[in-house]
Every structure is written in C-alpha cells, then in structure tokens.
Short mmCIF file of C-alpha atoms in Angstrom, two decimals:
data_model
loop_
_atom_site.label_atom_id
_atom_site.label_comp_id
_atom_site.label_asym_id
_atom_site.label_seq_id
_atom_site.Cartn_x
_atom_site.Cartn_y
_atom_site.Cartn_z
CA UNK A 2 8.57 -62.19 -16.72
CA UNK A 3 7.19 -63.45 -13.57
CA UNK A 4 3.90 -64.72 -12.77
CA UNK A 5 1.39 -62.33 -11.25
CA UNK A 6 0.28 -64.95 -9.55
CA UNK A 7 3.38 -65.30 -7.31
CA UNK A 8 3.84 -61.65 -6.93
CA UNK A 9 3.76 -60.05 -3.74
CA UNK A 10 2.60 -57.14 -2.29
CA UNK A 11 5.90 -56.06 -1.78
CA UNK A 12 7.57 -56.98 -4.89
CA UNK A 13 3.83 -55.20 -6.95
CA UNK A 14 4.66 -52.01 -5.19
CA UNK A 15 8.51 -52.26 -5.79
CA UNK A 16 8.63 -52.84 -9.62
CA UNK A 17 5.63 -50.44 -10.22
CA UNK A 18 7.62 -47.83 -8.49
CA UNK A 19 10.27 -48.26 -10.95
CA UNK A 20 8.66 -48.23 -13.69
CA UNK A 21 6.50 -45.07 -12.19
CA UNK A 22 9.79 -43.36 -11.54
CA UNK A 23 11.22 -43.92 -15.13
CA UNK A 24 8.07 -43.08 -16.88
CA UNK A 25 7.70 -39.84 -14.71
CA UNK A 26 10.97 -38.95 -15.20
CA UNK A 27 10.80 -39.42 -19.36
CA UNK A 28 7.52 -36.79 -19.10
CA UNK A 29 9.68 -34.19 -17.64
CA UNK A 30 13.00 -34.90 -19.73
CA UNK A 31 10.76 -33.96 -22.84
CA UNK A 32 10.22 -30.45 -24.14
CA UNK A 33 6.40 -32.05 -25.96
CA UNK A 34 5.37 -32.26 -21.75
CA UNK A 35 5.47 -29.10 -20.87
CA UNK A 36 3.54 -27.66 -24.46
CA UNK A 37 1.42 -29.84 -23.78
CA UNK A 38 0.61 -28.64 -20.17
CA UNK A 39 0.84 -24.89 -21.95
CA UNK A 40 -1.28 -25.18 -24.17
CA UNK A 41 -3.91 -27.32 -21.80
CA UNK A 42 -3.63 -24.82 -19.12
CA UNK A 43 -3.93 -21.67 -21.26
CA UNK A 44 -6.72 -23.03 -23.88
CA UNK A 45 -8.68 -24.14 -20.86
CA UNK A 46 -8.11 -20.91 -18.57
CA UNK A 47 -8.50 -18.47 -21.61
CA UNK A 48 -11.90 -20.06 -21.84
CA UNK A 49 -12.89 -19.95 -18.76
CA UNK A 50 -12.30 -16.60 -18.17
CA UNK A 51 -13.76 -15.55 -21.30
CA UNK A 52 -17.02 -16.60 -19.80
CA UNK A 53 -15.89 -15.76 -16.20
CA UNK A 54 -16.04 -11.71 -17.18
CA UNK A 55 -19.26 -12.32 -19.68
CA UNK A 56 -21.51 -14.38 -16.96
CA UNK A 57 -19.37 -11.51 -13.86
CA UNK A 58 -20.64 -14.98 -11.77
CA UNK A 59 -18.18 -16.37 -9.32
CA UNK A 60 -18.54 -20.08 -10.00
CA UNK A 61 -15.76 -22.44 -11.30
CA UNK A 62 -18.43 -24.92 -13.10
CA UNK A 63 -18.37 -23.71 -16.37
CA UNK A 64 -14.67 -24.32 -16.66
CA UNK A 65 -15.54 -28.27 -15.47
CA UNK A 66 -18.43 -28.50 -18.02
CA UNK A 67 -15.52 -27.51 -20.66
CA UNK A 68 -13.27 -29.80 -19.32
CA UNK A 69 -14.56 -33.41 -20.76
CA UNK A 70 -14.20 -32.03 -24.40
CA UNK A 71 -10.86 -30.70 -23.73
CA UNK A 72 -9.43 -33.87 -22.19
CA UNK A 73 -10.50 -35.97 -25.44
CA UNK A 74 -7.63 -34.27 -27.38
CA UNK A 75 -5.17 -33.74 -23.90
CA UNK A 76 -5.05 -36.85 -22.58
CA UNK A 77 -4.49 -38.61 -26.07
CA UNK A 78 -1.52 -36.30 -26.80
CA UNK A 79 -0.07 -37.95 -23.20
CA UNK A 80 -0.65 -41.50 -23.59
CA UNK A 81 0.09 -42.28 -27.53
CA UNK A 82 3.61 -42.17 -26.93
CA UNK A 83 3.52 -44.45 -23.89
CA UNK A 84 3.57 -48.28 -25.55
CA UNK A 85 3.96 -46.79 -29.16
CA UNK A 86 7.39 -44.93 -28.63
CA UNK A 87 8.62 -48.02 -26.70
CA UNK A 88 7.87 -50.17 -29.65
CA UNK A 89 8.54 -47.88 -32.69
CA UNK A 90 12.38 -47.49 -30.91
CA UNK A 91 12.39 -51.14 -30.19
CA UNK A 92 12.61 -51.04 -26.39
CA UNK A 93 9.28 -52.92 -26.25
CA UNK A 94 11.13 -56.09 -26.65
CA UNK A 95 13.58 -54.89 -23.78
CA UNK A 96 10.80 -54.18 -21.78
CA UNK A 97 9.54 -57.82 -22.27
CA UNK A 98 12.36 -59.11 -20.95
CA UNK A 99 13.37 -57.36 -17.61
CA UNK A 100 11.85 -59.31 -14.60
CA UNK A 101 8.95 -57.45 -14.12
CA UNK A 102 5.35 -58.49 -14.48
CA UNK A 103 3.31 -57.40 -17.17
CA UNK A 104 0.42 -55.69 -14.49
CA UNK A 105 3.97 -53.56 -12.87
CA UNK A 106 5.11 -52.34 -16.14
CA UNK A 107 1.44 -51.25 -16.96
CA UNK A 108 0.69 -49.42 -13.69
CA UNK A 109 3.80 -47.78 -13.62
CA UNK A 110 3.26 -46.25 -16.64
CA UNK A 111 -0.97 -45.48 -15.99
CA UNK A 112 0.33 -43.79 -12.26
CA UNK A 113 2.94 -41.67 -14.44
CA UNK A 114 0.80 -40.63 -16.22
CA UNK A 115 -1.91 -39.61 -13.15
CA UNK A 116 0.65 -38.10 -11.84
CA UNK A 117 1.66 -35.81 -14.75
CA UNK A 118 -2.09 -35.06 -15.41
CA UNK A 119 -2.60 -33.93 -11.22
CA UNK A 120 0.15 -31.43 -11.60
CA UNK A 121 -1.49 -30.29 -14.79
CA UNK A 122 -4.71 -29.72 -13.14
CA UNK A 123 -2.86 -28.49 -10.39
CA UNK A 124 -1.75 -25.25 -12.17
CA UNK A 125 -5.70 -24.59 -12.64
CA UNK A 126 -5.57 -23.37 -8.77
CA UNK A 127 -4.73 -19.85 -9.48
CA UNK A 128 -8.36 -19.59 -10.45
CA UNK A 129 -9.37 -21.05 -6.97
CA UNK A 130 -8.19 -18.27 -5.24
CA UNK A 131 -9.36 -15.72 -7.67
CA UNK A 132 -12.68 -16.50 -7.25
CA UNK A 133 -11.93 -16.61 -3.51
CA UNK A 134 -10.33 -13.09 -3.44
CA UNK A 135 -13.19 -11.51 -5.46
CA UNK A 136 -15.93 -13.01 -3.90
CA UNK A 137 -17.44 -15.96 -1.33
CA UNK A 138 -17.53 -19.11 -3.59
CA UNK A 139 -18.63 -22.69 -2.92
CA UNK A 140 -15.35 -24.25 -1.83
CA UNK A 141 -16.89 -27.64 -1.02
CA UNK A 142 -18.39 -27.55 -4.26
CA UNK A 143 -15.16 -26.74 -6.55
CA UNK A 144 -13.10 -29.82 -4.17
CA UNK A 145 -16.31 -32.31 -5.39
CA UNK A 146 -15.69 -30.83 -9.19
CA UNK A 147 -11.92 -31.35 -9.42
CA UNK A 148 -12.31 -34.80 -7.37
CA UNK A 149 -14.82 -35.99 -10.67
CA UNK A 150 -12.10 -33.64 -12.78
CA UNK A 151 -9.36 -36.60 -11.63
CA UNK A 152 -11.34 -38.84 -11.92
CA UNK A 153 -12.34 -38.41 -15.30
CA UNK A 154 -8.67 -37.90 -15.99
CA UNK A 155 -7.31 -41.32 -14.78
CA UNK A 156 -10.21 -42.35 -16.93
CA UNK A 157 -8.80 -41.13 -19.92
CA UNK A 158 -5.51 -41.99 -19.37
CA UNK A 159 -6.56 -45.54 -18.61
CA UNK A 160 -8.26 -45.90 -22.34
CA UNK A 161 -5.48 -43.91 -23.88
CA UNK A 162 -2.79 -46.07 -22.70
CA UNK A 163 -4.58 -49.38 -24.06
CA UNK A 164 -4.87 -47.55 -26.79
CA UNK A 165 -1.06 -46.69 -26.92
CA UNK A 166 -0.72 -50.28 -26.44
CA UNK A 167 -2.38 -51.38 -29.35
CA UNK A 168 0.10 -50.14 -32.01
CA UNK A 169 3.53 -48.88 -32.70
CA UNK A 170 2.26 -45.67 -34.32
CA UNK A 171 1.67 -42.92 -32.21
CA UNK A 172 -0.95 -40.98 -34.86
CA UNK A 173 -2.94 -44.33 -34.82
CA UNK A 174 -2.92 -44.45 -30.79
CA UNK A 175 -3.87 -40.85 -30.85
CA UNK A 176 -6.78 -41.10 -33.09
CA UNK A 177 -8.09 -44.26 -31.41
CA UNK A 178 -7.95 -42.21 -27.98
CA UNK A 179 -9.48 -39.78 -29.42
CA UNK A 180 -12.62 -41.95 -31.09
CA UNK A 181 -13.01 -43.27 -27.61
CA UNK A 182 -13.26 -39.97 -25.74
CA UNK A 183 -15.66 -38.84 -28.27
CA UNK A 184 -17.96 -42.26 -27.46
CA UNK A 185 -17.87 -42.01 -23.54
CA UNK A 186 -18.19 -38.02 -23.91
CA UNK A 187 -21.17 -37.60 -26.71
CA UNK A 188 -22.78 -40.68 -25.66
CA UNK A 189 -23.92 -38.51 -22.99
CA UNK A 190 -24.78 -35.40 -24.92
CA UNK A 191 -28.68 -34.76 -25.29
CA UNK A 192 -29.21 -34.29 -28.82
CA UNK A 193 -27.18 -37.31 -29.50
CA UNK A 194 -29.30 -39.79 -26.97
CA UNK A 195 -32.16 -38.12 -28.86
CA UNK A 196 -30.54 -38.97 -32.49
CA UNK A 197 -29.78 -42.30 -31.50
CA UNK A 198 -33.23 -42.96 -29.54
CA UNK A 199 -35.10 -42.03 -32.98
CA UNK A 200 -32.68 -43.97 -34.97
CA UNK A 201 -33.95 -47.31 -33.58
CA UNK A 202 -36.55 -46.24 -31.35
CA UNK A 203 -37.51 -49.59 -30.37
CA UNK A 204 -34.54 -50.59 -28.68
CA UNK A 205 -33.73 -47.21 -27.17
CA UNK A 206 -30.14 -47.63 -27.90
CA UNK A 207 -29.37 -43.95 -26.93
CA UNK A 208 -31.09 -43.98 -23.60
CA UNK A 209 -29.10 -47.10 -22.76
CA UNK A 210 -26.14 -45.84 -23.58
CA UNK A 211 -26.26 -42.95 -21.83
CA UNK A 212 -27.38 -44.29 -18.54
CA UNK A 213 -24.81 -47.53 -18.92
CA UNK A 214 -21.82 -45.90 -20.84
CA UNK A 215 -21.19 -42.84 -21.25
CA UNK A 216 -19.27 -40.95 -18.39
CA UNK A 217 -21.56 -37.76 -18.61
CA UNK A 218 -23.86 -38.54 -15.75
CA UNK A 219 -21.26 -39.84 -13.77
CA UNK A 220 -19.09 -37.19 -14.49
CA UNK A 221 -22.05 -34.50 -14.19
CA UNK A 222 -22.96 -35.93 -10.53
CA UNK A 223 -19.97 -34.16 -9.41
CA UNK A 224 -20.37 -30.73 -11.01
CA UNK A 225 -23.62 -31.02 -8.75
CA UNK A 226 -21.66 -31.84 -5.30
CA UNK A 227 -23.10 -35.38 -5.33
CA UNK A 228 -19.95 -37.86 -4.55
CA UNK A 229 -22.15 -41.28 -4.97
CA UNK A 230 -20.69 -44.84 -4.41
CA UNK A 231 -22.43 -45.58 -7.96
CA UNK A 232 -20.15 -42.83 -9.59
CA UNK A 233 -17.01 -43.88 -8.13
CA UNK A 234 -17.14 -47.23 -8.85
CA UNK A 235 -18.08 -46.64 -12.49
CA UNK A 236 -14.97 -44.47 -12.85
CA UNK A 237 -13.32 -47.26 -11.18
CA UNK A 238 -14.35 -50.35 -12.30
CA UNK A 239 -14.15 -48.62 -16.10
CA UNK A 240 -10.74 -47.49 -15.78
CA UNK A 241 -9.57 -50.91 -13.50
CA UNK A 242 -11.47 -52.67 -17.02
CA UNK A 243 -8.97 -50.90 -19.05
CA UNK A 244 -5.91 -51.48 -16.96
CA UNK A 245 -6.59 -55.00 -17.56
CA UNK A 246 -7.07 -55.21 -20.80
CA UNK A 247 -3.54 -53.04 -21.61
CA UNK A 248 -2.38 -56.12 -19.37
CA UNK A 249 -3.57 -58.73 -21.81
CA UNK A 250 -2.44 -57.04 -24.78
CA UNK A 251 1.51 -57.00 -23.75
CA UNK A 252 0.99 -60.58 -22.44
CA UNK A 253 -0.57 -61.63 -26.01
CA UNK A 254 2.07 -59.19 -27.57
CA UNK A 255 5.01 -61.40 -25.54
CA UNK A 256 3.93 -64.60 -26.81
#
C-alpha cells in the first residue's frame, strides 16, 4: 500500500475514483439500497405532510427539524455494511493489498456514500415545488436548509463509516452509529442540557456540550438561513476528524 506521503494529487483523485465508482456501483446492484431510500423517503414525506395539512402553513422547516432524528437510524443502515461486509466476506484482506492508499480506499467509500445519500435527499424535491405551486415560499431559505440537510448527512456518514470500520459485524456497526447519532443529536436537545446541567451543576457539563458538541446549533443555524463560517467548519473539521480516524483504523488493522 503506498505511502500517503508520496501520493499525488493525481494519483489521490485517480484511486479514490475507483474505489468511488465500485462502492457506488455495489449501492445500486443491491435490492437493501433502494428500501432503504423507500422507506427514508416515504417515513420522512408521510410526516411531513401529516403536519403540512394540520399547520395548512407553506414552510418546508418542519420536515428539516424531523430530519436529524431520522438520519440517526438512515444513515447507519448505509454505512454498517461498508468495512463490515468487506471483512465478514474476507475481501478486507484483498482490499489491503491492492496498491491503493489507505486515505483512497476510505474516501472512495465516504464520497459513495454522499453520493447515494444526495440522490436520496434529492427525491425530497417534489415537495419543493408543491409548496411552490400552492403558494409563495422562502426559496432562499429551503436552499440554506437542505445545504445544513447535506451537511449533516456527510456528517453521519463520516461517523458511520468509522464505525463500520471498527468491526466485522454489521448489527455492532449499526448500533454504534446509532449511539453516536443519538450523542451529537440529544446533546443538543433542551431538556437534556437541562438534565445534564443539574446532574453536575458545577461543571455545567450539559451547557458545554451543547455549545462544543453536539450538531444541533450548528445544524439549527441553517433552518434559520444563517450559513456561518463557524458552522461549516464544525461540520467540516468533525466529519474531516472522522475520515481520519477510519484512516488509522485500516492502517492499525493492516499491521
């Protein structure tokens, strides 16, 4: 495997592409893709418009303020099979051993999986032009809700693959996902700052986690039409932190 060190440019784009093509390729080969997708899309739209003809409001927000707690089941359901599968069928080893770079092999598979989440979140645009038909939404504001929407996505994915990565059984990468969705997601939920605040009041261990941790106000920025530098790079630097860590655990798993 070469040394990332000595990679180019060139030859970083080149094998990631590979590996991006393969990976995107095995999410549409299998039947488990598109029920997942289904049962995203119609779980998620279902609710929405459930509230939609309740609140008679044309505004796409509540289905975004949904969207966190539905992605902490979605998103694991994508990524457990990524580095699991390959290791339960014994490919991992294979993988090891093709002359690719441990950082090509992991982005391929993280920008697969973006990928297969966009087009996911893509087939949420019928309610777009709903709203637009039957009345004079914000536009600018539903763009800034599904640019946080991708962004908490690739977040996701980014933990859930490292995750994946961890273990060769896909229940354990699922639930692990899935514990870490719940942390970044009700870290940021009120009564649980407050719980955690009055647990060990002292150290305000809630507070802190909530304006340090937890995606919510990050995420929540967004829903409000405020695209900040400090929310971008948290998604960023939080989902580059995980990249890098899935890195380290296939270079620790090759030697």
């Amino acid at each position: 495997m070469p040394d990332a060190g000595r990679l180019q440019p060139r030859e970083l784009v080149e094998g990631t592409r590979i590996v991006f093509a393969r990976e995107l390729e095995a999410y549409f080969d299998s039947p488990i893709a598109y029920i997942y997708a289904t049962v995203f899309l119609v779980l998620s739209c279902t609710t929405f418009m459930n509230s939609f003809f309740l609140d008679a409001v044309v505004d796409m927000s509540p289905y975004f303020e949904l969207l966190p707690f539905l992605l902490i089941p979605f998103v694991p359901a994508i990524t457990m099979r990524s580095w699991a599968e390959e290791r339960a069928q014994h490919t991992f080893e294979l993988l090891m051993t093709l002359p690719l770079h441990s950082l090509q092999l992991v982005l391929g598979k993280y920008l697969a999986a973006v990928c297969f989440y966009m087009l996911v979140l893509l087939g949420t645009l019928p309610i777009v032009f709903m709203l637009i038909w039957l009345g004079d939404p914000d536009v600018g504001l539903i763009l800034c809700n599904y640019l946080g929407a991708l962004l908490l996505g690739a977040f996701f994915l980014a933990f859930g693959l490292f995750a994946s990565a961890l273990t060769r059984d896909q229940i354990v990468a699922f639930v692990l996902a899935g514990l870490l969705g719940f942390f970044f997601v009700l870290s940021g939920h009120d009564k649980v700052v407050e719980v955690v605040d009055g647990l060990w009041p002292a150290s305000q261990l809630g507070t802190w986690l909530y304006e340090s941790i937890s995606v919510m106000p990050h995420y929540q920025a967004f829903g409000r039409g405020l695209i900040g530098l400090d929310h971008v790079l948290y998604f960023v630097l939080m989902s580059g932190f995980f990249i890098w860590m899935n890195q380290l655990t296939l270079q620790r798993a090759k030697y």
